[in-house]
Short mmCIF file of C-alpha atoms in Angstrom, two decimals:
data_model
loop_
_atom_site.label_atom_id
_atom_site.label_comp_id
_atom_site.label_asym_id
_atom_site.label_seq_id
_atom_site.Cartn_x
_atom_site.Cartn_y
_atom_site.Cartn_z
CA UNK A 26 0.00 0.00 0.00
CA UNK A 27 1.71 3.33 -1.12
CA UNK A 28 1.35 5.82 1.11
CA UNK A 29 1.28 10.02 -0.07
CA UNK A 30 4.15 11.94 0.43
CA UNK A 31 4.08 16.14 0.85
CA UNK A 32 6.24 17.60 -1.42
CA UNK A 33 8.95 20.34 0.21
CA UNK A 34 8.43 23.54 -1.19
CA UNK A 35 11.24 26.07 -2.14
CA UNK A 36 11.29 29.27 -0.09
CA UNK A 37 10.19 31.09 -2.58
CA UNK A 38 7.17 28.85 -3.09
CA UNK A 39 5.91 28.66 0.48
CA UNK A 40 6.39 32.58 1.06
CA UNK A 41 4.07 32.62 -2.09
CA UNK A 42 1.88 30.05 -0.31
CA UNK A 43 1.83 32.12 2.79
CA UNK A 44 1.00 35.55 1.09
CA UNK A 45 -1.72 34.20 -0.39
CA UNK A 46 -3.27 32.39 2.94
CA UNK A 47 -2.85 35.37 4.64
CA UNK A 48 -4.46 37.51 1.92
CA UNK A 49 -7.40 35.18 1.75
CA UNK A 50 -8.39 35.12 5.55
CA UNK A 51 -7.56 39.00 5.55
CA UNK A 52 -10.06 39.30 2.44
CA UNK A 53 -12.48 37.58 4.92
CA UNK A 54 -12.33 39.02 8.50
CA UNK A 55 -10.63 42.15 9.78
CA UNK A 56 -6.92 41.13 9.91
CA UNK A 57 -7.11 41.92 13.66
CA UNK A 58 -9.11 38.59 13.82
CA UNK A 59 -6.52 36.65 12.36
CA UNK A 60 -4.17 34.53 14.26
CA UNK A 61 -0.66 33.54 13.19
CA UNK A 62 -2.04 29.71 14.44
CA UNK A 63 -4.87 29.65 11.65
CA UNK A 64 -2.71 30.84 9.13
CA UNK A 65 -0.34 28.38 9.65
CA UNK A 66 -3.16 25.78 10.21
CA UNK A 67 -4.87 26.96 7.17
CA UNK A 68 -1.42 26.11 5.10
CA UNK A 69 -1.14 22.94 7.06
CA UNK A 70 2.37 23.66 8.69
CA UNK A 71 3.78 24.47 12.13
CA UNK A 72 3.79 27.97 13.53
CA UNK A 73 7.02 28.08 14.10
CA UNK A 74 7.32 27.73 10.67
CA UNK A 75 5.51 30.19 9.71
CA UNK A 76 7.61 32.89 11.92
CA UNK A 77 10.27 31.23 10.09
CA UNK A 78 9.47 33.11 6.68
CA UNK A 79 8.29 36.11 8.31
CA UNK A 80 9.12 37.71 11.30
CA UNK A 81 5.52 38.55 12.48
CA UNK A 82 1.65 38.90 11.81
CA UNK A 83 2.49 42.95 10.63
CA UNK A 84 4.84 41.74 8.14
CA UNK A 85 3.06 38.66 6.49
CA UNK A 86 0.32 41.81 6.62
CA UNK A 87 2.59 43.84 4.83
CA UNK A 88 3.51 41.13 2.07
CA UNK A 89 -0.33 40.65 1.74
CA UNK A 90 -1.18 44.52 1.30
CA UNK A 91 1.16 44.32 -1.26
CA UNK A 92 0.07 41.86 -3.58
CA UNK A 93 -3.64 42.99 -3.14
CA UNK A 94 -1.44 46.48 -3.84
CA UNK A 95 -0.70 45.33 -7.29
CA UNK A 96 -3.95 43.54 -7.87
CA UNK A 97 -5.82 46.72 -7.53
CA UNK A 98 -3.63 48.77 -9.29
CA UNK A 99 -3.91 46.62 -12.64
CA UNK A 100 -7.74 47.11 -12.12
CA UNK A 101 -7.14 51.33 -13.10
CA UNK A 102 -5.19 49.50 -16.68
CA UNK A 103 -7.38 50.10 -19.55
CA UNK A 104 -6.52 50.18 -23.17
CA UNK A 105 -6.90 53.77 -24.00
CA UNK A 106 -9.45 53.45 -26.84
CA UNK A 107 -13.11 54.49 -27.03
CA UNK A 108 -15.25 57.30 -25.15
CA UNK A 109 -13.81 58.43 -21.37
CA UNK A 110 -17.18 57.37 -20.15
CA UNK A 111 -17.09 54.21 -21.15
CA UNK A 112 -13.63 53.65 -19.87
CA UNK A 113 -14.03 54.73 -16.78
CA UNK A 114 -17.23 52.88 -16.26
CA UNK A 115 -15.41 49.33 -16.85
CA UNK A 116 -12.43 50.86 -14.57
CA UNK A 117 -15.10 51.04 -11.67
CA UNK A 118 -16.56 47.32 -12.67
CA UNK A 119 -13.62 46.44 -11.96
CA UNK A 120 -12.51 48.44 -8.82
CA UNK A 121 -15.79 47.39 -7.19
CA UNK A 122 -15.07 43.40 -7.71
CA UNK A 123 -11.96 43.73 -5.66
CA UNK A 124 -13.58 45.85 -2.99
CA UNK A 125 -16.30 42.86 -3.01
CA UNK A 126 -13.38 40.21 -2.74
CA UNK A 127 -11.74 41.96 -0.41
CA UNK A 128 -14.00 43.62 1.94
CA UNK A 129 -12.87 43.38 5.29
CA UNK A 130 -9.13 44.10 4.58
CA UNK A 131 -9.85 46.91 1.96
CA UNK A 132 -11.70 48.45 5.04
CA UNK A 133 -9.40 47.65 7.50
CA UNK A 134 -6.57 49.00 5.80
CA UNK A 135 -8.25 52.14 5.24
CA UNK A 136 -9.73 52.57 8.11
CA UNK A 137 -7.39 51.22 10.47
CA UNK A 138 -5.53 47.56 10.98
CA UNK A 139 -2.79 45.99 12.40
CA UNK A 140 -0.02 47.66 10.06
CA UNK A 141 -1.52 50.68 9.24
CA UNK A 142 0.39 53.59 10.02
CA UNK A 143 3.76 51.86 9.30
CA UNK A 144 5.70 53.63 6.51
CA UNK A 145 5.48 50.51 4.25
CA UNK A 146 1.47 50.74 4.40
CA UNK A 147 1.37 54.21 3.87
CA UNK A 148 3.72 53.55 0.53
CA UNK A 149 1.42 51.19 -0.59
CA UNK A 150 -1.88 52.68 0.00
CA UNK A 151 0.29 55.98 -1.94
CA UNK A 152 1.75 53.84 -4.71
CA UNK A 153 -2.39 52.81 -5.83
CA UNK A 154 -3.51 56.13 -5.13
CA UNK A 155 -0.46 57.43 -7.57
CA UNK A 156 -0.96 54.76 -10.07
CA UNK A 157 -4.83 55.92 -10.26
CA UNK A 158 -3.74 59.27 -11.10
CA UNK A 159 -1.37 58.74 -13.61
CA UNK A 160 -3.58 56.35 -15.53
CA UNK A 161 -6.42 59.05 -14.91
CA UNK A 162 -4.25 61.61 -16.74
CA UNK A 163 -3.34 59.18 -19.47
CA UNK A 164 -6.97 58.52 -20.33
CA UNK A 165 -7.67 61.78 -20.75
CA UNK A 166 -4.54 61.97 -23.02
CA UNK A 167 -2.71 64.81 -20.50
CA UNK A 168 1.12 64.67 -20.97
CA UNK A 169 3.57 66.22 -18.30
CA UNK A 170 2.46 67.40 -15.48
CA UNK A 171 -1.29 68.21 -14.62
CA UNK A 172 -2.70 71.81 -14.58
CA UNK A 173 -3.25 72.53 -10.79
CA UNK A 174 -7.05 72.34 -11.14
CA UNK A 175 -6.93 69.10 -12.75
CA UNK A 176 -4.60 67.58 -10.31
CA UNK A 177 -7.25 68.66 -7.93
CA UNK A 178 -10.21 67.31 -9.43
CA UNK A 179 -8.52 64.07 -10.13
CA UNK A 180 -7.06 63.29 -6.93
CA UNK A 181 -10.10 64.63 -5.27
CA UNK A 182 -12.16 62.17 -7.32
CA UNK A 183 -9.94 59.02 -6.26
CA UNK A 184 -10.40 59.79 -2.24
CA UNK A 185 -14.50 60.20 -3.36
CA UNK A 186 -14.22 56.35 -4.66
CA UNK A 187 -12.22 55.10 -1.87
CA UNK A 188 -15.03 56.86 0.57
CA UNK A 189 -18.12 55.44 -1.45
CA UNK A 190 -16.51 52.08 -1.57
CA UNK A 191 -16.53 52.37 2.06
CA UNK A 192 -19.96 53.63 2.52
CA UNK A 193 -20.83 51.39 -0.08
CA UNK A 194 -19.40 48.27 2.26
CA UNK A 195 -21.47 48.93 5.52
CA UNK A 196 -24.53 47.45 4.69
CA UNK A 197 -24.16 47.94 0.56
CA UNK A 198 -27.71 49.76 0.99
CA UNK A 199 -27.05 50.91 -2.32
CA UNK A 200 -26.83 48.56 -5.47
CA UNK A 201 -23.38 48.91 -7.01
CA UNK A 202 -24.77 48.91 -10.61
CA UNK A 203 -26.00 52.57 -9.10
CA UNK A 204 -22.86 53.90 -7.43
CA UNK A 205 -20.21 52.73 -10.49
CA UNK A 206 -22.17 54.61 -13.43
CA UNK A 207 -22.98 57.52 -10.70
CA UNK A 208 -18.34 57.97 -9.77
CA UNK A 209 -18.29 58.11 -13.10
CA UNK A 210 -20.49 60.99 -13.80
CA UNK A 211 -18.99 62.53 -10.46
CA UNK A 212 -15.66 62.40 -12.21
CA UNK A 213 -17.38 64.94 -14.83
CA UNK A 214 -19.08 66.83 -12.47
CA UNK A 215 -15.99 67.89 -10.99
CA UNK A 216 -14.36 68.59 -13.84
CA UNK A 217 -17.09 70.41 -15.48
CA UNK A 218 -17.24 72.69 -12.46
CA UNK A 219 -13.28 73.17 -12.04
CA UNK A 220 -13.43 73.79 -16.09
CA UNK A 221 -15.47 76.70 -15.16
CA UNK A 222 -12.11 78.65 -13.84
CA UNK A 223 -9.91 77.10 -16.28
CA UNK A 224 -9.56 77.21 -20.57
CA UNK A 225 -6.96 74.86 -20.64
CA UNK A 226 -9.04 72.68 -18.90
CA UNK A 227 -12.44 73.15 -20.72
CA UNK A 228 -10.79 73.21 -24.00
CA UNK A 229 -9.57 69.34 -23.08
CA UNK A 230 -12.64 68.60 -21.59
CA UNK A 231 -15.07 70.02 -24.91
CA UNK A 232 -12.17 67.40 -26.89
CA UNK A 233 -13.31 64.61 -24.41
CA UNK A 234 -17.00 65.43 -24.37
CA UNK A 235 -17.71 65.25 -28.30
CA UNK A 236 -16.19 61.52 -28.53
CA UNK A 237 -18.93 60.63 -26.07
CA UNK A 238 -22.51 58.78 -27.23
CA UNK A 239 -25.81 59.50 -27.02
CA UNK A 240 -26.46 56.95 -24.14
CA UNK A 241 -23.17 57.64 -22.69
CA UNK A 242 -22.99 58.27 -18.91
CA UNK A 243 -21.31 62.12 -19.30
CA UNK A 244 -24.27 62.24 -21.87
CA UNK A 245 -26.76 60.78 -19.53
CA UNK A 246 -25.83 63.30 -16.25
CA UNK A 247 -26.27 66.14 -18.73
CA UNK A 248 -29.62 65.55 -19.71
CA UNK A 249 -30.13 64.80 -15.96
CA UNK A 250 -28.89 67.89 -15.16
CA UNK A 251 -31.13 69.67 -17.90
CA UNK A 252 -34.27 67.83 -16.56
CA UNK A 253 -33.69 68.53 -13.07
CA UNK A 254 -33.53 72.48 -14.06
CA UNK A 255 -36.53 72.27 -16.25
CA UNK A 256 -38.93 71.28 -13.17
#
């Protein structure tokens, strides 16, 4: 009767293992709530072991933030082609599926967990919040730096979708087939009313605006906006 043998696994290989253990339980419950025991439990080794690849809970944390890190950064990636609107509406689709799959420790990190407040957290919660911007100015085809009122509206806009996606998490009392379509339009609300004070940036924006559709959601918020001045 052969009997199964567990293969070894490289360093490499179990660190991997680890990360992604940790990030799965942390994706579940607050990481506050998660032991150093069930991690190793739930990767079926030792816990000794476990403090043998990383020093503590904070930085298998750490190593977890920053895979989810890059995972949400490659959800801003979108092939620049097509209306802004459109765009921008798949970029939330997309944002909103990892907050779903990663409630607890998208909350906890920004709202307050074991790590954060160490300078690696910070770097990583700045590094997605960069990487947003940048890809924000390269959809709307803005080379160089940012004119001051766009760098506003933009960055503004990203802390508006980390806050809804919040909101949005504490009871999800609003449908998120509502809230992506309604960032979106937010996005051009903000930068209609900054364009207001700035040519440079209405001139880019009137560029932006004709290669939208009919049934396009900048289209759709201004005959909303007509509408709701007409009654």
């Amino acid at each position: 009767m052969s009997t199964g043998v567990r293969r070894r696994m490289g360093v490499e290989e179990r660190r991997r293992q680890l990360i992604g253990v940790a990030l799965e339980l942390f994706s579940k419950r607050s990481p506050d709530e998660v032991s150093i025991d069930e991690i190793a439990s739930r990767a079926g080794i030792s816990r000794p072991l476990v403090y043998h690849y990383f020093p503590g809970k904070l930085s298998l944390y750490e190593a977890a933030l920053r895979r989810a890190a890059e995972d949400l950064t490659s959800r801003f990636a979108e092939p620049h082609e097509g209306p802004l609107g459109s765009r921008l509406r798949r970029v939330m689709a997309r944002f909103f599926d990892f907050v779903e799959e990663h409630g607890p420790g998208f909350s906890a990190l920004m709202r307050g967990g074991p790590a954060v407040g160490s300078s690696t957290t910070n770097a990583l919660v700045d590094s997605v919040r960069q990487a947003a911007y940048e890809q924000m100015l390269a959809h709307m085809g803005v080379v160089g730096p940012a004119p001051a009122r766009l760098e506003v509206v933009v960055r503004s806009w990203i802390s508006l979708v980390e806050s809804t996606a919040l909101i949005w998490l504490d009871g999800r009392r609003v449908p998120r087939e509502e809230l992506e379509p309604k960032l979106v339009q937010d996005f051009a609300a903000l930068a209609a009313v900054a364009a207001t004070r700035d040519e440079e940036l209405a001139t880019l924006l009137r560029g932006l605006v004709k290669q939208e559709p009919g049934d396009g959601p900048f289209t759709d918020l201004a005959a909303r906006m007509i509408s709701l001045a007409r009654e």
